[in-house]
């Protein structure tokens, strides 16, 4: 490792479904992944929601039930511990499961939204948190205007929340260290964040049991589950840093 902890002033982290796999949250493309058993075009597009909002909400109700029973794992907790080590630490996640916040992370940028939030589909643009499991009404409605509510997540074919994307890009470009944990690095624009960090000279570490399109570009690739590799990596780094 040719960078010491004392040289780092800002850190960015990009996580994907793999960071929550050991908590029991299914990934999308791995073995038993959601997209093996369901067609994204039937459940995670504006068109699918328009065609059959009940079907889409039944699927989100199932996912909320499953995720509601999951707890953050050692990888989530390690990222929370790392956060307090730097003034400039940004945790960018593609996950909608809310487990980083549940673990106590404060600087979370949710690129793809959060499935514990809903928003109105009509003019009032209201968004609110709803953690009821199971949902009381399917489909749920806006408490303000009674219009159909939708999950406050980003579906295929939709653009990301601009503020979140700009914050993520800025963090990637200014960091000296980037950790990329549990993502297949296939979905844009999130998959470009590590490339932006590399281009800015950052030291990039990938944690994933499987190789990804990013693996040849990173400085370190740990081919192990996140809840094993990340706590150990952090312990070694802090131990080395205190030598
Ligand atoms: N620890 C670390 N990585 C893991 C673990 C684990 N325990 N288990 C699986 N992985 C890795 C897999 O090898 C895979 O590369 O996590 C990755 C999960 O990839 P995807 O299922 O493609 O999930 P992700 O990269 O987050 O998908 C991006 O695609 O479907 C959309 O909006 C959805 O946010 C999602 C986006």
PDB file of C-alpha atoms and ligand atoms in Angstrom:
ATOM      1  CA  UNK A   1       0.000   0.000   0.000  1.00  0.00           C
ATOM      2  CA  UNK A   2       1.814   3.142  -1.136  1.00  0.00           C
ATOM      3  CA  UNK A   3      -0.408   5.687   0.554  1.00  0.00           C
ATOM      4  CA  UNK A   4      -0.488   6.359   4.281  1.00  0.00           C
ATOM      5  CA  UNK A   5      -3.508   7.420   6.254  1.00  0.00           C
ATOM      6  CA  UNK A   6      -1.838  10.724   7.154  1.00  0.00           C
ATOM      7  CA  UNK A   7      -1.767  11.737   3.495  1.00  0.00           C
ATOM      8  CA  UNK A   8      -5.562  11.486   3.181  1.00  0.00           C
ATOM      9  CA  UNK A   9      -7.693  14.582   3.739  1.00  0.00           C
ATOM     10  CA  UNK A  10     -10.869  13.522   1.976  1.00  0.00           C
ATOM     11  CA  UNK A  11     -12.474  10.130   1.438  1.00  0.00           C
ATOM     12  CA  UNK A  12     -15.275   8.999  -0.837  1.00  0.00           C
ATOM     13  CA  UNK A  13     -17.003   5.636  -0.711  1.00  0.00           C
ATOM     14  CA  UNK A  14     -19.275   4.073  -3.342  1.00  0.00           C
ATOM     15  CA  UNK A  15     -21.434   1.149  -2.234  1.00  0.00           C
ATOM     16  CA  UNK A  16     -23.761  -1.201  -4.043  1.00  0.00           C
ATOM     17  CA  UNK A  17     -26.056  -4.086  -3.198  1.00  0.00           C
ATOM     18  CA  UNK A  18     -23.130  -6.312  -2.193  1.00  0.00           C
ATOM     19  CA  UNK A  19     -22.466  -4.294   0.980  1.00  0.00           C
ATOM     20  CA  UNK A  20     -25.908  -5.374   2.241  1.00  0.00           C
ATOM     21  CA  UNK A  21     -25.710  -8.982   1.009  1.00  0.00           C
ATOM     22  CA  UNK A  22     -24.448 -10.285   4.382  1.00  0.00           C
ATOM     23  CA  UNK A  23     -27.394  -8.529   6.066  1.00  0.00           C
ATOM     24  CA  UNK A  24     -29.732 -10.687   3.978  1.00  0.00           C
ATOM     25  CA  UNK A  25     -30.672  -8.116   1.319  1.00  0.00           C
ATOM     26  CA  UNK A  26     -30.689  -9.754  -2.134  1.00  0.00           C
ATOM     27  CA  UNK A  27     -28.395  -8.207  -4.750  1.00  0.00           C
ATOM     28  CA  UNK A  28     -29.664  -7.530  -8.265  1.00  0.00           C
ATOM     29  CA  UNK A  29     -27.343  -9.426 -10.576  1.00  0.00           C
ATOM     30  CA  UNK A  30     -25.561 -11.927  -8.269  1.00  0.00           C
ATOM     31  CA  UNK A  31     -26.743 -15.531  -7.687  1.00  0.00           C
ATOM     32  CA  UNK A  32     -30.398 -15.369  -6.523  1.00  0.00           C
ATOM     33  CA  UNK A  33     -30.384 -11.688  -7.468  1.00  0.00           C
ATOM     34  CA  UNK A  34     -33.663  -9.795  -7.942  1.00  0.00           C
ATOM     35  CA  UNK A  35     -33.193  -9.465 -11.693  1.00  0.00           C
ATOM     36  CA  UNK A  36     -32.895 -13.242 -12.058  1.00  0.00           C
ATOM     37  CA  UNK A  37     -36.401 -13.723 -10.728  1.00  0.00           C
ATOM     38  CA  UNK A  38     -38.086 -10.523 -11.908  1.00  0.00           C
ATOM     39  CA  UNK A  39     -37.937  -8.437 -15.094  1.00  0.00           C
ATOM     40  CA  UNK A  40     -36.818  -4.878 -14.286  1.00  0.00           C
ATOM     41  CA  UNK A  41     -39.007  -3.592 -17.119  1.00  0.00           C
ATOM     42  CA  UNK A  42     -42.060  -5.050 -15.311  1.00  0.00           C
ATOM     43  CA  UNK A  43     -41.289  -3.543 -11.914  1.00  0.00           C
ATOM     44  CA  UNK A  44     -38.676  -0.755 -11.957  1.00  0.00           C
ATOM     45  CA  UNK A  45     -39.629   1.633 -14.784  1.00  0.00           C
ATOM     46  CA  UNK A  46     -42.090   4.569 -14.924  1.00  0.00           C
ATOM     47  CA  UNK A  47     -43.891   2.704 -17.726  1.00  0.00           C
ATOM     48  CA  UNK A  48     -44.377  -0.409 -15.560  1.00  0.00           C
ATOM     49  CA  UNK A  49     -45.762   1.756 -12.738  1.00  0.00           C
ATOM     50  CA  UNK A  50     -48.116   3.537 -15.098  1.00  0.00           C
ATOM     51  CA  UNK A  51     -49.305   0.200 -16.493  1.00  0.00           C
ATOM     52  CA  UNK A  52     -49.835  -1.567 -13.149  1.00  0.00           C
ATOM     53  CA  UNK A  53     -49.124   0.455  -9.973  1.00  0.00           C
ATOM     54  CA  UNK A  54     -50.583  -2.294  -7.796  1.00  0.00           C
ATOM     55  CA  UNK A  55     -48.125  -4.914  -9.108  1.00  0.00           C
ATOM     56  CA  UNK A  56     -45.189  -2.543  -8.587  1.00  0.00           C
ATOM     57  CA  UNK A  57     -46.314  -1.682  -5.053  1.00  0.00           C
ATOM     58  CA  UNK A  58     -46.834  -5.353  -4.188  1.00  0.00           C
ATOM     59  CA  UNK A  59     -43.222  -5.932  -5.168  1.00  0.00           C
ATOM     60  CA  UNK A  60     -41.969  -2.979  -3.109  1.00  0.00           C
ATOM     61  CA  UNK A  61     -44.098  -4.131  -0.199  1.00  0.00           C
ATOM     62  CA  UNK A  62     -42.373  -7.533  -0.400  1.00  0.00           C
ATOM     63  CA  UNK A  63     -38.926  -5.893  -0.597  1.00  0.00           C
ATOM     64  CA  UNK A  64     -39.754  -3.577   2.346  1.00  0.00           C
ATOM     65  CA  UNK A  65     -40.859  -6.606   4.383  1.00  0.00           C
ATOM     66  CA  UNK A  66     -37.612  -8.408   3.593  1.00  0.00           C
ATOM     67  CA  UNK A  67     -35.325  -5.409   4.152  1.00  0.00           C
ATOM     68  CA  UNK A  68     -37.235  -4.272   7.254  1.00  0.00           C
ATOM     69  CA  UNK A  69     -36.031  -7.443   8.967  1.00  0.00           C
ATOM     70  CA  UNK A  70     -32.360  -6.806   8.072  1.00  0.00           C
ATOM     71  CA  UNK A  71     -29.743  -5.143  10.236  1.00  0.00           C
ATOM     72  CA  UNK A  72     -26.546  -3.368   9.183  1.00  0.00           C
ATOM     73  CA  UNK A  73     -23.466  -5.622   9.116  1.00  0.00           C
ATOM     74  CA  UNK A  74     -19.802  -5.105  10.014  1.00  0.00           C
ATOM     75  CA  UNK A  75     -19.143  -3.379   6.670  1.00  0.00           C
ATOM     76  CA  UNK A  76     -21.836  -0.757   7.327  1.00  0.00           C
ATOM     77  CA  UNK A  77     -20.523  -0.254  10.861  1.00  0.00           C
ATOM     78  CA  UNK A  78     -16.922   0.090   9.698  1.00  0.00           C
ATOM     79  CA  UNK A  79     -17.943   2.850   7.289  1.00  0.00           C
ATOM     80  CA  UNK A  80     -19.694   4.640  10.159  1.00  0.00           C
ATOM     81  CA  UNK A  81     -16.500   4.389  12.239  1.00  0.00           C
ATOM     82  CA  UNK A  82     -14.357   5.644   9.339  1.00  0.00           C
ATOM     83  CA  UNK A  83     -16.662   8.648   8.875  1.00  0.00           C
ATOM     84  CA  UNK A  84     -15.594  10.188  12.194  1.00  0.00           C
ATOM     85  CA  UNK A  85     -11.928   9.890  11.209  1.00  0.00           C
ATOM     86  CA  UNK A  86     -12.117  12.590   8.514  1.00  0.00           C
ATOM     87  CA  UNK A  87     -13.816  15.968   8.221  1.00  0.00           C
ATOM     88  CA  UNK A  88     -14.408  15.290   4.539  1.00  0.00           C
ATOM     89  CA  UNK A  89     -15.975  11.835   4.188  1.00  0.00           C
ATOM     90  CA  UNK A  90     -18.803  11.168   1.699  1.00  0.00           C
ATOM     91  CA  UNK A  91     -20.640   7.836   1.509  1.00  0.00           C
ATOM     92  CA  UNK A  92     -22.339   7.531  -1.867  1.00  0.00           C
ATOM     93  CA  UNK A  93     -24.714   4.581  -2.122  1.00  0.00           C
ATOM     94  CA  UNK A  94     -26.734   3.050  -4.927  1.00  0.00           C
ATOM     95  CA  UNK A  95     -28.720   1.140  -2.294  1.00  0.00           C
ATOM     96  CA  UNK A  96     -32.291   2.088  -1.426  1.00  0.00           C
ATOM     97  CA  UNK A  97     -32.346  -0.086   1.733  1.00  0.00           C
ATOM     98  CA  UNK A  98     -31.451   2.672   4.212  1.00  0.00           C
ATOM     99  CA  UNK A  99     -28.961   0.420   6.077  1.00  0.00           C
ATOM    100  CA  UNK A 100     -26.101   2.947   6.033  1.00  0.00           C
ATOM    101  CA  UNK A 101     -28.249   5.479   7.905  1.00  0.00           C
ATOM    102  CA  UNK A 102     -29.476   2.756  10.255  1.00  0.00           C
ATOM    103  CA  UNK A 103     -25.815   1.997  11.047  1.00  0.00           C
ATOM    104  CA  UNK A 104     -25.413   5.649  12.036  1.00  0.00           C
ATOM    105  CA  UNK A 105     -23.693   7.050   8.928  1.00  0.00           C
ATOM    106  CA  UNK A 106     -24.464  10.763   8.585  1.00  0.00           C
ATOM    107  CA  UNK A 107     -22.856  11.800   5.281  1.00  0.00           C
ATOM    108  CA  UNK A 108     -24.880   9.446   3.055  1.00  0.00           C
ATOM    109  CA  UNK A 109     -25.689  10.427  -0.537  1.00  0.00           C
ATOM    110  CA  UNK A 110     -28.526   8.195  -1.800  1.00  0.00           C
ATOM    111  CA  UNK A 111     -28.065   8.207  -5.579  1.00  0.00           C
ATOM    112  CA  UNK A 112     -31.030   5.907  -6.292  1.00  0.00           C
ATOM    113  CA  UNK A 113     -33.395   7.124  -3.567  1.00  0.00           C
ATOM    114  CA  UNK A 114     -34.769   5.220  -0.576  1.00  0.00           C
ATOM    115  CA  UNK A 115     -37.567   2.665  -0.474  1.00  0.00           C
ATOM    116  CA  UNK A 116     -38.720   3.854   2.978  1.00  0.00           C
ATOM    117  CA  UNK A 117     -39.741   7.141   1.373  1.00  0.00           C
ATOM    118  CA  UNK A 118     -42.722   7.775  -0.894  1.00  0.00           C
ATOM    119  CA  UNK A 119     -43.626  10.734  -3.049  1.00  0.00           C
ATOM    120  CA  UNK A 120     -46.765  12.111  -4.620  1.00  0.00           C
ATOM    121  CA  UNK A 121     -47.225  11.520  -8.354  1.00  0.00           C
ATOM    122  CA  UNK A 122     -49.245  14.679  -8.796  1.00  0.00           C
ATOM    123  CA  UNK A 123     -48.436  18.414  -8.552  1.00  0.00           C
ATOM    124  CA  UNK A 124     -47.838  18.638  -4.817  1.00  0.00           C
ATOM    125  CA  UNK A 125     -44.475  16.831  -5.225  1.00  0.00           C
ATOM    126  CA  UNK A 126     -44.613  15.966  -1.557  1.00  0.00           C
ATOM    127  CA  UNK A 127     -42.189  13.290  -0.254  1.00  0.00           C
ATOM    128  CA  UNK A 128     -42.508  11.556   3.112  1.00  0.00           C
ATOM    129  CA  UNK A 129     -41.079   8.657   5.104  1.00  0.00           C
ATOM    130  CA  UNK A 130     -43.320   5.596   5.616  1.00  0.00           C
ATOM    131  CA  UNK A 131     -41.863   2.540   7.318  1.00  0.00           C
ATOM    132  CA  UNK A 132     -45.111   0.579   7.628  1.00  0.00           C
ATOM    133  CA  UNK A 133     -44.630  -3.160   6.934  1.00  0.00           C
ATOM    134  CA  UNK A 134     -46.816  -4.432   5.429  1.00  0.00           C
ATOM    135  CA  UNK A 135     -48.246  -1.394   3.667  1.00  0.00           C
ATOM    136  CA  UNK A 136     -51.718  -0.560   4.958  1.00  0.00           C
ATOM    137  CA  UNK A 137     -53.012   0.468   1.526  1.00  0.00           C
ATOM    138  CA  UNK A 138     -51.836  -0.822  -1.850  1.00  0.00           C
ATOM    139  CA  UNK A 139     -51.361   1.351  -3.763  1.00  0.00           C
ATOM    140  CA  UNK A 140     -50.587   4.019  -1.118  1.00  0.00           C
ATOM    141  CA  UNK A 141     -51.897   7.553  -1.653  1.00  0.00           C
ATOM    142  CA  UNK A 142     -50.569  11.043  -0.980  1.00  0.00           C
ATOM    143  CA  UNK A 143     -51.754  12.155   2.495  1.00  0.00           C
ATOM    144  CA  UNK A 144     -52.015  15.727   1.189  1.00  0.00           C
ATOM    145  CA  UNK A 145     -53.939  15.438  -2.112  1.00  0.00           C
ATOM    146  CA  UNK A 146     -54.972  11.771  -2.252  1.00  0.00           C
ATOM    147  CA  UNK A 147     -53.132  11.165  -5.528  1.00  0.00           C
ATOM    148  CA  UNK A 148     -51.285   7.919  -6.213  1.00  0.00           C
ATOM    149  CA  UNK A 149     -47.975   7.706  -4.347  1.00  0.00           C
ATOM    150  CA  UNK A 150     -44.846   6.127  -5.788  1.00  0.00           C
ATOM    151  CA  UNK A 151     -41.662   4.808  -4.108  1.00  0.00           C
ATOM    152  CA  UNK A 152     -39.069   7.627  -3.860  1.00  0.00           C
ATOM    153  CA  UNK A 153     -36.506   5.609  -5.801  1.00  0.00           C
ATOM    154  CA  UNK A 154     -34.872   6.073  -9.222  1.00  0.00           C
ATOM    155  CA  UNK A 155     -36.224   3.696 -11.849  1.00  0.00           C
ATOM    156  CA  UNK A 156     -34.539   2.632 -15.077  1.00  0.00           C
ATOM    157  CA  UNK A 157     -34.851   5.398 -17.648  1.00  0.00           C
ATOM    158  CA  UNK A 158     -35.140   8.107 -14.974  1.00  0.00           C
ATOM    159  CA  UNK A 159     -32.461  10.639 -14.150  1.00  0.00           C
ATOM    160  CA  UNK A 160     -30.807  10.711 -10.742  1.00  0.00           C
ATOM    161  CA  UNK A 161     -31.578  13.481  -8.231  1.00  0.00           C
ATOM    162  CA  UNK A 162     -29.325  16.284  -9.475  1.00  0.00           C
ATOM    163  CA  UNK A 163     -28.138  17.436  -6.059  1.00  0.00           C
ATOM    164  CA  UNK A 164     -27.096  13.910  -5.095  1.00  0.00           C
ATOM    165  CA  UNK A 165     -25.279  13.307  -8.373  1.00  0.00           C
ATOM    166  CA  UNK A 166     -23.390  16.619  -8.191  1.00  0.00           C
ATOM    167  CA  UNK A 167     -22.370  15.937  -4.573  1.00  0.00           C
ATOM    168  CA  UNK A 168     -21.172  12.438  -5.542  1.00  0.00           C
ATOM    169  CA  UNK A 169     -19.160  13.680  -8.510  1.00  0.00           C
ATOM    170  CA  UNK A 170     -17.564  16.471  -6.459  1.00  0.00           C
ATOM    171  CA  UNK A 171     -16.605  14.000  -3.728  1.00  0.00           C
ATOM    172  CA  UNK A 172     -15.112  11.583  -6.271  1.00  0.00           C
ATOM    173  CA  UNK A 173     -13.035  14.344  -7.869  1.00  0.00           C
ATOM    174  CA  UNK A 174     -11.613  15.772  -4.626  1.00  0.00           C
ATOM    175  CA  UNK A 175     -10.930  12.555  -2.638  1.00  0.00           C
ATOM    176  CA  UNK A 176      -7.452  11.039  -2.113  1.00  0.00           C
ATOM    177  CA  UNK A 177      -8.968   7.700  -1.170  1.00  0.00           C
ATOM    178  CA  UNK A 178     -12.006   5.957  -2.651  1.00  0.00           C
ATOM    179  CA  UNK A 179     -13.472   2.655  -1.483  1.00  0.00           C
ATOM    180  CA  UNK A 180     -15.738   0.831  -3.940  1.00  0.00           C
ATOM    181  CA  UNK A 181     -17.712  -1.802  -2.049  1.00  0.00           C
ATOM    182  CA  UNK A 182     -20.148  -4.393  -3.369  1.00  0.00           C
ATOM    183  CA  UNK A 183     -21.076  -3.024  -6.774  1.00  0.00           C
ATOM    184  CA  UNK A 184     -20.927  -4.731 -10.177  1.00  0.00           C
ATOM    185  CA  UNK A 185     -19.909  -1.291 -11.553  1.00  0.00           C
ATOM    186  CA  UNK A 186     -22.273  -1.784 -14.512  1.00  0.00           C
ATOM    187  CA  UNK A 187     -24.921   0.881 -13.928  1.00  0.00           C
ATOM    188  CA  UNK A 188     -24.286   4.486 -14.972  1.00  0.00           C
ATOM    189  CA  UNK A 189     -23.700   7.146 -13.881  1.00  0.00           C
ATOM    190  CA  UNK A 190     -22.636   5.585 -10.535  1.00  0.00           C
ATOM    191  CA  UNK A 191     -20.108   3.308 -12.266  1.00  0.00           C
ATOM    192  CA  UNK A 192     -18.240   6.382 -13.535  1.00  0.00           C
ATOM    193  CA  UNK A 193     -17.529   7.760 -10.050  1.00  0.00           C
ATOM    194  CA  UNK A 194     -14.472   5.527  -9.428  1.00  0.00           C
ATOM    195  CA  UNK A 195     -13.102   6.543 -12.844  1.00  0.00           C
ATOM    196  CA  UNK A 196     -13.472  10.225 -11.886  1.00  0.00           C
ATOM    197  CA  UNK A 197     -11.563   9.489  -8.673  1.00  0.00           C
ATOM    198  CA  UNK A 198      -8.807   7.635 -10.559  1.00  0.00           C
ATOM    199  CA  UNK A 199      -8.499  10.473 -13.039  1.00  0.00           C
ATOM    200  CA  UNK A 200      -8.029  12.877 -10.103  1.00  0.00           C
ATOM    201  CA  UNK A 201      -5.185  10.727  -8.754  1.00  0.00           C
ATOM    202  CA  UNK A 202      -7.077   9.052  -5.893  1.00  0.00           C
ATOM    203  CA  UNK A 203      -6.057   5.714  -4.398  1.00  0.00           C
ATOM    204  CA  UNK A 204      -8.936   3.334  -5.174  1.00  0.00           C
ATOM    205  CA  UNK A 205      -9.715   0.110  -3.320  1.00  0.00           C
ATOM    206  CA  UNK A 206     -12.333  -2.342  -4.611  1.00  0.00           C
ATOM    207  CA  UNK A 207     -13.992  -4.834  -2.248  1.00  0.00           C
ATOM    208  CA  UNK A 208     -15.962  -7.518  -4.068  1.00  0.00           C
ATOM    209  CA  UNK A 209     -15.699 -11.323  -4.122  1.00  0.00           C
ATOM    210  CA  UNK A 210     -16.082 -11.131  -7.913  1.00  0.00           C
ATOM    211  CA  UNK A 211     -14.055  -9.128 -10.455  1.00  0.00           C
ATOM    212  CA  UNK A 212     -15.830  -6.201 -12.138  1.00  0.00           C
ATOM    213  CA  UNK A 213     -15.083  -4.008 -15.186  1.00  0.00           C
ATOM    214  CA  UNK A 214     -13.307  -1.706 -12.729  1.00  0.00           C
ATOM    215  CA  UNK A 215     -10.951  -4.327 -11.281  1.00  0.00           C
ATOM    216  CA  UNK A 216      -8.040  -3.762 -13.708  1.00  0.00           C
ATOM    217  CA  UNK A 217      -8.011  -0.039 -12.906  1.00  0.00           C
ATOM    218  CA  UNK A 218      -7.975  -0.030  -9.089  1.00  0.00           C
ATOM    219  CA  UNK A 219      -4.894   0.040  -6.810  1.00  0.00           C
ATOM    220  CA  UNK A 220      -6.137  -2.709  -4.506  1.00  0.00           C
ATOM    221  CA  UNK A 221      -8.829  -5.366  -5.048  1.00  0.00           C
ATOM    222  CA  UNK A 222      -9.982  -7.420  -2.081  1.00  0.00           C
ATOM    223  CA  UNK A 223     -11.820 -10.530  -3.361  1.00  0.00           C
ATOM    224  CA  UNK A 224     -13.775 -11.195  -0.191  1.00  0.00           C
ATOM    225  CA  UNK A 225     -17.174 -10.394   1.315  1.00  0.00           C
ATOM    226  CA  UNK A 226     -17.383  -6.790   2.535  1.00  0.00           C
ATOM    227  CA  UNK A 227     -18.235  -7.595   6.169  1.00  0.00           C
ATOM    228  CA  UNK A 228     -14.961  -9.587   6.363  1.00  0.00           C
ATOM    229  CA  UNK A 229     -12.615  -7.533   4.191  1.00  0.00           C
ATOM    230  CA  UNK A 230     -13.576  -3.960   5.150  1.00  0.00           C
ATOM    231  CA  UNK A 231     -13.170  -4.213   8.961  1.00  0.00           C
ATOM    232  CA  UNK A 232      -9.816  -5.981   8.484  1.00  0.00           C
ATOM    233  CA  UNK A 233      -8.650  -3.482   5.848  1.00  0.00           C
ATOM    234  CA  UNK A 234      -9.553  -0.567   8.157  1.00  0.00           C
ATOM    235  CA  UNK A 235      -7.832  -2.161  11.165  1.00  0.00           C
ATOM    236  CA  UNK A 236      -4.618  -2.673   9.119  1.00  0.00           C
ATOM    237  CA  UNK A 237      -4.766   0.842   7.750  1.00  0.00           C
ATOM    238  CA  UNK A 238      -5.226   2.479  11.122  1.00  0.00           C
ATOM    239  CA  UNK A 239      -2.559   0.227  12.667  1.00  0.00           C
ATOM    240  CA  UNK A 240      -0.086   1.150   9.914  1.00  0.00           C
ATOM    241  CA  UNK A 241      -1.064   4.825  10.195  1.00  0.00           C
ATOM    242  CA  UNK A 242      -0.262   4.855  13.922  1.00  0.00           C
ATOM    243  CA  UNK A 243       3.177   3.288  13.461  1.00  0.00           C
TER     244      UNK A 243
HETATM  245  N1  LIG B   1     -19.510  -8.276  -0.254  1.00  0.00           N
HETATM  246  C1  LIG B   1     -19.103  -7.475  -1.285  1.00  0.00           C
HETATM  247  N2  LIG B   1     -19.599  -7.565  -2.542  1.00  0.00           N
HETATM  248  C2  LIG B   1     -20.527  -8.521  -2.773  1.00  0.00           C
HETATM  249  C3  LIG B   1     -20.997  -9.391  -1.755  1.00  0.00           C
HETATM  250  C4  LIG B   1     -20.440  -9.233  -0.448  1.00  0.00           C
HETATM  251  N3  LIG B   1     -20.826 -10.010   0.566  1.00  0.00           N
HETATM  252  N4  LIG B   1     -21.927 -10.229  -2.302  1.00  0.00           N
HETATM  253  C5  LIG B   1     -22.038  -9.885  -3.621  1.00  0.00           C
HETATM  254  N5  LIG B   1     -21.191  -8.865  -3.895  1.00  0.00           N
HETATM  255  C6  LIG B   1     -20.987  -8.177  -5.165  1.00  0.00           C
HETATM  256  C7  LIG B   1     -21.293  -9.017  -6.409  1.00  0.00           C
HETATM  257  O1  LIG B   1     -20.154  -9.744  -6.805  1.00  0.00           O
HETATM  258  C8  LIG B   1     -21.675  -7.948  -7.429  1.00  0.00           C
HETATM  259  O2  LIG B   1     -20.527  -7.497  -8.131  1.00  0.00           O
HETATM  260  O3  LIG B   1     -21.896  -7.101  -5.210  1.00  0.00           O
HETATM  261  C9  LIG B   1     -22.189  -6.783  -6.564  1.00  0.00           C
HETATM  262  C10 LIG B   1     -23.688  -6.531  -6.668  1.00  0.00           C
HETATM  263  O4  LIG B   1     -23.942  -6.104  -7.961  1.00  0.00           O
HETATM  264  P1  LIG B   1     -25.444  -5.767  -8.441  1.00  0.00           P
HETATM  265  O5  LIG B   1     -26.345  -6.837  -8.001  1.00  0.00           O
HETATM  266  O6  LIG B   1     -25.351  -5.452  -9.892  1.00  0.00           O
HETATM  267  O7  LIG B   1     -25.794  -4.461  -7.601  1.00  0.00           O
HETATM  268  P2  LIG B   1     -25.357  -2.940  -7.835  1.00  0.00           P
HETATM  269  O8  LIG B   1     -24.011  -2.821  -8.409  1.00  0.00           O
HETATM  270  O9  LIG B   1     -25.616  -2.237  -6.569  1.00  0.00           O
HETATM  271  O10 LIG B   1     -26.456  -2.475  -8.922  1.00  0.00           O
HETATM  272  C11 LIG B   1     -26.489  -1.139  -9.296  1.00  0.00           C
HETATM  273  O11 LIG B   1     -28.540  -1.489 -10.521  1.00  0.00           O
HETATM  274  O12 LIG B   1     -30.458  -2.680 -10.512  1.00  0.00           O
HETATM  275  C12 LIG B   1     -29.943  -1.419 -10.356  1.00  0.00           C
HETATM  276  O13 LIG B   1     -30.750   0.423  -9.109  1.00  0.00           O
HETATM  277  C13 LIG B   1     -30.221  -0.871  -8.972  1.00  0.00           C
HETATM  278  O14 LIG B   1     -28.720   0.291  -7.463  1.00  0.00           O
HETATM  279  C14 LIG B   1     -28.844  -0.814  -8.333  1.00  0.00           C
HETATM  280  C15 LIG B   1     -27.924  -0.691  -9.525  1.00  0.00           C
END
